[in-house]
Structure formats: C-alpha cells, structure tokens
C-alpha cells in the first residue's frame, strides 16, 4: 500500500501545480463588478479556510477515534447510521452540487463554440469517470487480493486435521481480502473528494464577491464535516497504520483550504468566465461527480445496506434509510445557499 500512497500524493501535487495555470484565460463575458469588495471578501475567505479546515479534520478523525471511543466503533449500530448519513451527503454532493456546476460550465454562453457540438459531453464525462472508477476499483482489488493469495495463502500451515488447516487459511484469506477491499475504497473515494475539493477551493478563493462567499462558508463547512465522516468511516474499516491514517486525513483536511489559498493567490489573473477555465472546471467537476456518485452508491451504501448485520436487523435497516434520506436532504437544501 506504500506505493499506492506515493502515486496518490504525486497525482495530488501535479493537480495542484497544473490547475491554477490552465484556468487562466481572457475574458469572453463581462464580469459583474457591482458586488465586488476585495477587503471584505478576503475576511470571509480567511474565515472559510479556518472553519473548513477544523470541520474537515474533526469529521475525518471522529470515526478513527472509534478505536478508543466504543460508541464510534465500526461494530456498533451507530457507525452504520453515521456512514449512511455521510453517504447521503456525498451522493447529494455529486448529483445536486457538482454535476449541475459541470453542466453550467460546459454549456455556458461564455463559450463561443462548443468543441463537442450538441453532444451531451457533461454526462458523458461523468459516465466515463464512473466507469473508470469501477475499473480501477475492480482491478486494484483483484491485484491486491491475488498478490496476497500468492504470497500468503500458499504458505498456510496444515494442522493435525487437513480440513482445519484449510478452514483456517480460508478465513485468514477472506479477512485479508475484505481488508484490502476497504483500503482500495478509501483511496479511490479520497481521490474523488480531493478532485472536486480543489475546484471548489480555487473558485471560492478567486471570487471577490462577499455575497457569493458568505453563504458558501457555512455550506462548505457542513459539507466538509460530513464528507469527512464518510471518508473517516472507510479509513477506519481499512485499518491503515497510523502513518497512512495521518496522510489520508491530512490531505482531506488541507485540500479545500489549500485550494482557497491558491484561489486568493491567482485572483488577479483568474477569470472564471474564460473558455479555458470553464472547460477545465467543467470536465473536472463532471469527473468528480461521476466518481462520487459511483462511490456513494456502490462502495458505501450498497456495501453497508447488503451487510448481513443490517439485513437481519430491521430497526437498523430503517434507521439507516432515514439517515440516508436526512443526509441527502440536508445537503440538497444547502444548494439553495451554496
């Protein structure tokens, strides 16, 4: 898994380096100057950095504390309810927040010509990202499982009864396979979250309208907290070592604040209505939406809702459904202010 961490960190650094450069461009639509107030906007941006950083850190670390706080342990029913709520938040983020932004970017009147013509490119990009996530998810899990089976399963010691030895090896293999699966899910989910977090951060940091930034501070703080809880739940189940947990939690907590800082730094040259910015942001948003929708439905909700523990507990099943609806509903309502 060390190699996966290195690849993940490399991709993230490249994304941060390249994105601010490709979003520069010449204005094709007239900007609205009426609501601009650089001094007031900067105050809100600094407040956003602090609140989003704290909320994200608390959100992603709460499930990790399940090791010391029994009430938050993955074996407890409350853990399923929290994950269902967080999955609802992530699902709503993909459908209600990120995907509509992608459609708006890629169908903007500020684009003189659409290179893709009348083709629904936004939906296509989201679909390709979802399929790509499925492929990465499946291949990574298959490779990790195959690697473990070759290096460990063949060396299982047979006890007095051959059947007992086989059963012992099978249980050990099954448990490790599930653990590897959770680790793949954690890495892919964090990748999808980080992509759209960078976009959101840069957009907020580059804005000079207090009226635009002010409602986003509360909305993104709420969003970051519960999205962090969903990711933290996956990290907890993956049972990473302390170093791995620290890296994943740190990247999640810092991504949006760093994006805001980058946006502040390039606000003088950044034009959100330039063709280049619209296309780049639109494609990234569409891809992020596809990843988040796939991960929330397949790797979070389907995995937990089909879990034997939930299937045999009607009260837990009902509670998880209510939590899911509440999470999706609360995040959807924030679209009115975000």
Tab-separated table of N, CA, C and O in Angstrom, residues 40-132:
chain	number	residue	atom	x	y	z
A	40	UNK	N	-13.476	42.927	2.111
A	40	UNK	CA	-14.482	42.142	2.809
A	40	UNK	C	-14.439	40.678	2.377
A	40	UNK	O	-14.596	39.763	3.196
A	41	UNK	N	-14.224	40.465	1.076
A	41	UNK	CA	-14.156	39.099	0.556
A	41	UNK	C	-12.988	38.340	1.169
A	41	UNK	O	-13.112	37.152	1.499
A	42	UNK	N	-11.848	39.027	1.360
A	42	UNK	CA	-10.671	38.374	1.939
A	42	UNK	C	-10.949	37.919	3.370
A	42	UNK	O	-10.503	36.834	3.783
A	43	UNK	N	-11.707	38.707	4.131
A	43	UNK	CA	-12.054	38.323	5.505
A	43	UNK	C	-12.865	37.031	5.511
A	43	UNK	O	-12.619	36.134	6.323
A	44	UNK	N	-13.825	36.936	4.612
A	44	UNK	CA	-14.648	35.728	4.525
A	44	UNK	C	-13.825	34.530	4.059
A	44	UNK	O	-14.052	33.397	4.505
A	45	UNK	N	-12.877	34.775	3.165
A	45	UNK	CA	-12.030	33.679	2.679
A	45	UNK	C	-11.162	33.113	3.803
A	45	UNK	O	-11.011	31.892	3.932
A	46	UNK	N	-10.590	34.001	4.625
A	46	UNK	CA	-9.768	33.547	5.745
A	46	UNK	C	-10.616	32.789	6.769
A	46	UNK	O	-10.177	31.778	7.338
A	47	UNK	N	-11.851	33.276	6.978
A	47	UNK	CA	-12.764	32.566	7.876
A	47	UNK	C	-13.114	31.198	7.305
A	47	UNK	O	-13.228	30.206	8.044
A	48	UNK	N	-13.266	31.140	5.980
A	48	UNK	CA	-13.589	29.874	5.329
A	48	UNK	C	-12.447	28.873	5.485
A	48	UNK	O	-12.677	27.686	5.757
A	49	UNK	N	-11.207	29.332	5.328
A	49	UNK	CA	-10.055	28.449	5.480
A	49	UNK	C	-10.042	27.826	6.872
A	49	UNK	O	-9.865	26.614	7.038
A	50	UNK	N	-10.247	28.670	7.904
A	50	UNK	CA	-10.197	28.186	9.286
A	50	UNK	C	-11.343	27.219	9.589
A	50	UNK	O	-11.122	26.118	10.120
A	51	UNK	N	-12.576	27.603	9.230
A	51	UNK	CA	-13.734	26.774	9.581
A	51	UNK	C	-13.753	25.461	8.810
A	51	UNK	O	-14.062	24.399	9.377
A	52	UNK	N	-13.406	25.496	7.529
A	52	UNK	CA	-13.399	24.283	6.714
A	52	UNK	C	-12.282	23.334	7.155
A	52	UNK	O	-12.462	22.112	7.199
A	53	UNK	N	-11.132	23.903	7.511
A	53	UNK	CA	-10.011	23.082	7.989
A	53	UNK	C	-10.381	22.350	9.270
A	53	UNK	O	-10.170	21.133	9.395
A	54	UNK	N	-10.963	23.072	10.222
A	54	UNK	CA	-11.334	22.475	11.507
A	54	UNK	C	-12.443	21.437	11.316
A	54	UNK	O	-12.381	20.325	11.853
A	55	UNK	N	-13.471	21.799	10.542
A	55	UNK	CA	-14.599	20.887	10.329
A	55	UNK	C	-14.147	19.609	9.623
A	55	UNK	O	-14.567	18.505	9.987
A	56	UNK	N	-13.305	19.761	8.613
A	56	UNK	CA	-12.815	18.591	7.887
A	56	UNK	C	-11.988	17.678	8.773
A	56	UNK	O	-12.135	16.445	8.735
A	57	UNK	N	-11.109	18.276	9.588
A	57	UNK	CA	-10.255	17.484	10.466
A	57	UNK	C	-11.084	16.726	11.502
A	57	UNK	O	-10.864	15.533	11.749
A	58	UNK	N	-12.056	17.407	12.099
A	58	UNK	CA	-12.906	16.758	13.098
A	58	UNK	C	-13.728	15.637	12.448
A	58	UNK	O	-13.849	14.534	12.988
A	59	UNK	N	-14.298	15.932	11.287
A	59	UNK	CA	-15.134	14.949	10.600
A	59	UNK	C	-14.396	13.680	10.238
A	59	UNK	O	-14.888	12.571	10.487
A	60	UNK	N	-13.206	13.807	9.682
A	60	UNK	CA	-12.482	12.626	9.226
A	60	UNK	C	-11.867	11.852	10.398
A	60	UNK	O	-11.655	10.635	10.305
A	61	UNK	N	-11.596	12.542	11.515
A	61	UNK	CA	-10.956	11.865	12.641
A	61	UNK	C	-11.951	11.248	13.619
A	61	UNK	O	-11.585	10.345	14.381
A	62	UNK	N	-13.200	11.705	13.619
A	62	UNK	CA	-14.184	11.156	14.551
A	62	UNK	C	-14.336	9.637	14.417
A	62	UNK	O	-14.287	8.913	15.421
A	63	UNK	N	-14.543	9.112	13.192
A	63	UNK	CA	-14.668	7.648	13.076
A	63	UNK	C	-13.386	6.923	13.471
A	63	UNK	O	-13.437	5.801	13.986
A	64	UNK	N	-12.232	7.570	13.234
A	64	UNK	CA	-10.958	6.947	13.592
A	64	UNK	C	-10.858	6.777	15.104
A	64	UNK	O	-10.229	5.837	15.597
A	65	UNK	N	-11.500	7.685	15.842
A	65	UNK	CA	-11.471	7.602	17.300
A	65	UNK	C	-12.270	6.413	17.823
A	65	UNK	O	-12.311	6.180	19.031
A	66	UNK	N	-12.941	5.705	16.922
A	66	UNK	CA	-13.695	4.523	17.315
A	66	UNK	C	-12.820	3.478	17.993
A	66	UNK	O	-13.312	2.605	18.712
A	67	UNK	N	-11.511	3.569	17.761
A	67	UNK	CA	-10.587	2.636	18.408
A	67	UNK	C	-10.541	2.873	19.916
A	67	UNK	O	-10.280	1.963	20.693
A	68	UNK	N	-10.775	4.126	20.316
A	68	UNK	CA	-10.725	4.458	21.741
A	68	UNK	C	-12.103	4.774	22.314
A	68	UNK	O	-12.316	4.647	23.515
A	69	UNK	N	-13.031	5.213	21.458
A	69	UNK	CA	-14.400	5.501	21.905
A	69	UNK	C	-15.299	4.389	21.394
A	69	UNK	O	-15.584	4.297	20.201
A	70	UNK	N	-15.762	3.531	22.282
A	70	UNK	CA	-16.519	2.344	21.887
A	70	UNK	C	-17.796	2.677	21.139
A	70	UNK	O	-18.244	1.923	20.277
A	71	UNK	N	-18.400	3.843	21.462
A	71	UNK	CA	-19.664	4.218	20.823
A	71	UNK	C	-19.485	4.438	19.323
A	71	UNK	O	-20.443	4.345	18.551
A	72	UNK	N	-18.239	4.753	18.892
A	72	UNK	CA	-17.974	5.018	17.475
A	72	UNK	C	-17.310	3.832	16.781
A	72	UNK	O	-16.849	3.952	15.648
A	73	UNK	N	-17.259	2.699	17.432
A	73	UNK	CA	-16.632	1.516	16.854
A	73	UNK	C	-17.414	1.029	15.635
A	73	UNK	O	-18.638	1.106	15.602
A	74	UNK	N	-16.710	0.531	14.598
A	74	UNK	CA	-17.383	0.022	13.395
A	74	UNK	C	-18.364	-1.119	13.671
A	74	UNK	O	-19.229	-1.400	12.845
A	75	UNK	N	-18.229	-1.780	14.826
A	75	UNK	CA	-19.143	-2.872	15.171
A	75	UNK	C	-20.470	-2.369	15.736
A	75	UNK	O	-21.442	-3.106	15.829
A	76	UNK	N	-20.521	-1.098	16.100
A	76	UNK	CA	-21.725	-0.530	16.696
A	76	UNK	C	-22.725	-0.114	15.619
A	76	UNK	O	-22.346	0.270	14.507
A	77	UNK	N	-24.021	-0.151	15.977
A	77	UNK	CA	-25.063	0.239	15.027
A	77	UNK	C	-24.953	1.707	14.621
A	77	UNK	O	-25.252	2.072	13.487
A	78	UNK	N	-24.527	2.554	15.579
A	78	UNK	CA	-24.433	3.987	15.297
A	78	UNK	C	-23.462	4.256	14.155
A	78	UNK	O	-23.617	5.226	13.405
A	79	UNK	N	-22.467	3.387	14.006
A	79	UNK	CA	-21.477	3.549	12.931
A	79	UNK	C	-22.158	3.430	11.564
A	79	UNK	O	-21.865	4.205	10.646
A	80	UNK	N	-23.094	2.484	11.435
A	80	UNK	CA	-23.824	2.314	10.181
A	80	UNK	C	-24.697	3.540	9.897
A	80	UNK	O	-24.820	3.970	8.751
A	81	UNK	N	-25.294	4.101	10.937
A	81	UNK	CA	-26.170	5.265	10.767
A	81	UNK	C	-25.372	6.490	10.335
A	81	UNK	O	-25.793	7.252	9.459
A	82	UNK	N	-24.214	6.675	10.953
A	82	UNK	CA	-23.356	7.813	10.599
A	82	UNK	C	-22.862	7.682	9.160
A	82	UNK	O	-22.854	8.646	8.392
A	83	UNK	N	-22.439	6.467	8.783
A	83	UNK	CA	-21.960	6.248	7.416
A	83	UNK	C	-23.071	6.447	6.387
A	83	UNK	O	-22.834	6.976	5.299
A	84	UNK	N	-24.297	6.051	6.727
A	84	UNK	CA	-25.424	6.238	5.815
A	84	UNK	C	-25.712	7.719	5.619
A	84	UNK	O	-25.957	8.173	4.491
A	85	UNK	N	-25.669	8.483	6.704
A	85	UNK	CA	-25.881	9.935	6.610
A	85	UNK	C	-24.783	10.566	5.758
A	85	UNK	O	-25.058	11.374	4.862
A	86	UNK	N	-23.525	10.194	6.037
A	86	UNK	CA	-22.397	10.749	5.287
A	86	UNK	C	-22.461	10.355	3.813
A	86	UNK	O	-22.152	11.157	2.926
A	87	UNK	N	-22.887	9.120	3.540
A	87	UNK	CA	-23.025	8.681	2.146
A	87	UNK	C	-24.106	9.482	1.439
A	87	UNK	O	-23.979	9.804	0.251
A	88	UNK	N	-25.186	9.823	2.160
A	88	UNK	CA	-26.220	10.676	1.589
A	88	UNK	C	-25.682	12.053	1.243
A	88	UNK	O	-26.025	12.631	0.211
A	89	UNK	N	-24.823	12.584	2.107
A	89	UNK	CA	-24.188	13.878	1.847
A	89	UNK	C	-23.319	13.801	0.592
A	89	UNK	O	-23.358	14.680	-0.272
A	90	UNK	N	-22.520	12.738	0.480
A	90	UNK	CA	-21.631	12.570	-0.679
A	90	UNK	C	-22.444	12.378	-1.960
A	90	UNK	O	-22.121	12.941	-3.009
A	91	UNK	N	-23.523	11.594	-1.880
A	91	UNK	CA	-24.375	11.365	-3.048
A	91	UNK	C	-25.019	12.666	-3.509
A	91	UNK	O	-25.053	12.975	-4.711
A	92	UNK	N	-25.528	13.443	-2.558
A	92	UNK	CA	-26.134	14.732	-2.891
A	92	UNK	C	-25.097	15.695	-3.445
A	92	UNK	O	-25.386	16.477	-4.355
A	93	UNK	N	-23.889	15.632	-2.913
A	93	UNK	CA	-22.816	16.485	-3.433
A	93	UNK	C	-22.593	16.218	-4.915
A	93	UNK	O	-22.449	17.147	-5.712
A	94	UNK	N	-22.562	14.935	-5.275
A	94	UNK	CA	-22.351	14.584	-6.679
A	94	UNK	C	-23.490	15.000	-7.572
A	94	UNK	O	-23.279	15.626	-8.621
A	95	UNK	N	-24.737	14.694	-7.171
A	95	UNK	CA	-25.902	14.955	-8.014
A	95	UNK	C	-26.357	16.413	-7.995
A	95	UNK	O	-26.701	16.982	-9.036
A	96	UNK	N	-26.391	17.025	-6.810
A	96	UNK	CA	-27.013	18.337	-6.643
A	96	UNK	C	-26.033	19.496	-6.750
A	96	UNK	O	-26.399	20.593	-7.188
A	97	UNK	N	-24.781	19.274	-6.365
A	97	UNK	CA	-23.825	20.374	-6.340
A	97	UNK	C	-22.812	20.321	-7.483
A	97	UNK	O	-22.666	21.284	-8.236
A	98	UNK	N	-22.119	19.198	-7.594
A	98	UNK	CA	-21.003	19.134	-8.540
A	98	UNK	C	-21.467	18.959	-9.986
A	98	UNK	O	-21.008	19.664	-10.885
A	99	UNK	N	-22.385	18.014	-10.234
A	99	UNK	CA	-22.824	17.749	-11.602
A	99	UNK	C	-23.529	18.953	-12.238
A	99	UNK	O	-23.241	19.285	-13.398
A	100	UNK	N	-24.448	19.635	-11.529
A	100	UNK	CA	-25.058	20.840	-12.126
A	100	UNK	C	-24.031	21.921	-12.452
A	100	UNK	O	-24.165	22.623	-13.460
A	101	UNK	N	-23.001	22.046	-11.586
A	101	UNK	CA	-21.937	23.014	-11.881
A	101	UNK	C	-21.216	22.642	-13.171
A	101	UNK	O	-20.841	23.516	-13.967
A	102	UNK	N	-21.004	21.353	-13.356
A	102	UNK	CA	-20.337	20.899	-14.578
A	102	UNK	C	-21.180	21.220	-15.812
A	102	UNK	O	-20.659	21.690	-16.832
A	103	UNK	N	-22.498	20.960	-15.731
A	103	UNK	CA	-23.382	21.298	-16.842
A	103	UNK	C	-23.340	22.799	-17.124
A	103	UNK	O	-23.303	23.240	-18.286
A	104	UNK	N	-23.357	23.599	-16.058
A	104	UNK	CA	-23.330	25.055	-16.223
A	104	UNK	C	-22.036	25.514	-16.877
A	104	UNK	O	-22.035	26.386	-17.752
A	105	UNK	N	-20.904	24.918	-16.444
A	105	UNK	CA	-19.606	25.277	-17.027
A	105	UNK	C	-19.533	24.942	-18.515
A	105	UNK	O	-19.124	25.774	-19.340
A	106	UNK	N	-19.933	23.724	-18.854
A	106	UNK	CA	-19.729	23.233	-20.211
A	106	UNK	C	-20.827	23.633	-21.194
A	106	UNK	O	-20.719	23.347	-22.391
A	107	UNK	N	-21.877	24.286	-20.705
A	107	UNK	CA	-22.925	24.804	-21.599
A	107	UNK	C	-23.050	26.316	-21.455
A	107	UNK	O	-24.053	26.896	-21.854
A	108	UNK	N	-22.041	26.940	-20.882
A	108	UNK	CA	-22.085	28.384	-20.633
A	108	UNK	C	-22.129	29.184	-21.941
A	108	UNK	O	-21.465	28.835	-22.925
A	109	UNK	N	-22.911	30.273	-21.960
A	109	UNK	CA	-22.929	31.140	-23.139
A	109	UNK	C	-21.598	31.847	-23.358
A	109	UNK	O	-21.366	32.421	-24.433
A	110	UNK	N	-20.732	31.830	-22.341
A	110	UNK	CA	-19.413	32.444	-22.483
A	110	UNK	C	-18.506	31.624	-23.399
A	110	UNK	O	-17.445	32.090	-23.797
A	111	UNK	N	-18.917	30.388	-23.696
A	111	UNK	CA	-18.182	29.572	-24.665
A	111	UNK	C	-18.719	29.879	-26.055
A	111	UNK	O	-19.865	29.561	-26.380
A	112	UNK	N	-17.905	30.524	-26.876
A	112	UNK	CA	-18.343	30.890	-28.221
A	112	UNK	C	-18.730	29.654	-29.028
A	112	UNK	O	-19.738	29.628	-29.718
A	113	UNK	N	-17.894	28.645	-28.939
A	113	UNK	CA	-18.157	27.407	-29.665
A	113	UNK	C	-17.900	26.222	-28.749
A	113	UNK	O	-16.927	26.193	-28.011
A	114	UNK	N	-18.788	25.257	-28.794
A	114	UNK	CA	-18.585	24.034	-28.034
A	114	UNK	C	-17.861	23.036	-28.934
A	114	UNK	O	-18.396	22.634	-29.971
A	115	UNK	N	-16.650	22.637	-28.571
A	115	UNK	CA	-15.900	21.680	-29.400
A	115	UNK	C	-16.674	20.378	-29.632
A	115	UNK	O	-16.453	19.687	-30.627
A	116	UNK	N	-17.585	20.058	-28.712
A	116	UNK	CA	-18.345	18.807	-28.792
A	116	UNK	C	-19.712	18.985	-29.442
A	116	UNK	O	-20.511	18.065	-29.498
A	117	UNK	N	-19.999	20.220	-29.922
A	117	UNK	CA	-21.277	20.467	-30.600
A	117	UNK	C	-22.470	20.266	-29.677
A	117	UNK	O	-22.485	20.746	-28.544
A	118	UNK	N	-23.474	19.523	-30.150
A	118	UNK	CA	-24.676	19.272	-29.358
A	118	UNK	C	-24.578	18.007	-28.516
A	118	UNK	O	-25.536	17.625	-27.846
A	119	UNK	N	-23.428	17.355	-28.578
A	119	UNK	CA	-23.248	16.124	-27.820
A	119	UNK	C	-23.270	16.435	-26.321
A	119	UNK	O	-22.615	17.385	-25.862
A	120	UNK	N	-24.022	15.658	-25.499
A	120	UNK	CA	-24.090	15.896	-24.042
A	120	UNK	C	-22.789	15.488	-23.351
A	120	UNK	O	-22.718	14.462	-22.662
A	121	UNK	N	-21.770	16.316	-23.526
A	121	UNK	CA	-20.430	15.960	-23.097
A	121	UNK	C	-20.311	15.857	-21.576
A	121	UNK	O	-19.535	15.058	-21.056
A	122	UNK	N	-21.080	16.672	-20.850
A	122	UNK	CA	-21.000	16.646	-19.382
A	122	UNK	C	-21.394	15.283	-18.830
A	122	UNK	O	-20.682	14.684	-18.020
A	123	UNK	N	-22.550	14.792	-19.270
A	123	UNK	CA	-22.993	13.476	-18.830
A	123	UNK	C	-22.038	12.387	-19.267
A	123	UNK	O	-21.804	11.418	-18.535
A	124	UNK	N	-21.481	12.543	-20.474
A	124	UNK	CA	-20.527	11.564	-20.992
A	124	UNK	C	-19.277	11.521	-20.116
A	124	UNK	O	-18.790	10.428	-19.768
A	125	UNK	N	-18.758	12.708	-19.718
A	125	UNK	CA	-17.559	12.758	-18.869
A	125	UNK	C	-17.826	12.126	-17.513
A	125	UNK	O	-16.980	11.393	-16.971
A	126	UNK	N	-19.011	12.387	-16.949
A	126	UNK	CA	-19.367	11.796	-15.662
A	126	UNK	C	-19.477	10.276	-15.775
A	126	UNK	O	-19.024	9.537	-14.888
A	127	UNK	N	-20.066	9.808	-16.878
A	127	UNK	CA	-20.214	8.368	-17.096
A	127	UNK	C	-18.855	7.697	-17.246
A	127	UNK	O	-18.598	6.637	-16.644
A	128	UNK	N	-17.972	8.305	-18.025
A	128	UNK	CA	-16.632	7.740	-18.225
A	128	UNK	C	-15.885	7.682	-16.898
A	128	UNK	O	-15.197	6.699	-16.595
A	129	UNK	N	-16.018	8.735	-16.078
A	129	UNK	CA	-15.351	8.752	-14.775
A	129	UNK	C	-15.887	7.646	-13.877
A	129	UNK	O	-15.126	6.984	-13.157
A	130	UNK	N	-17.205	7.438	-13.902
A	130	UNK	CA	-17.813	6.381	-13.083
A	130	UNK	C	-17.334	5.001	-13.533
A	130	UNK	O	-16.986	4.146	-12.703
A	131	UNK	N	-17.301	4.788	-14.852
A	131	UNK	CA	-16.828	3.507	-15.382
A	131	UNK	C	-15.345	3.315	-15.071
A	131	UNK	O	-14.904	2.223	-14.696
A	132	UNK	N	-14.575	4.399	-15.221
A	132	UNK	CA	-13.152	4.331	-14.901
A	132	UNK	C	-12.917	3.999	-13.435
A	132	UNK	O	-12.018	3.225	-13.093
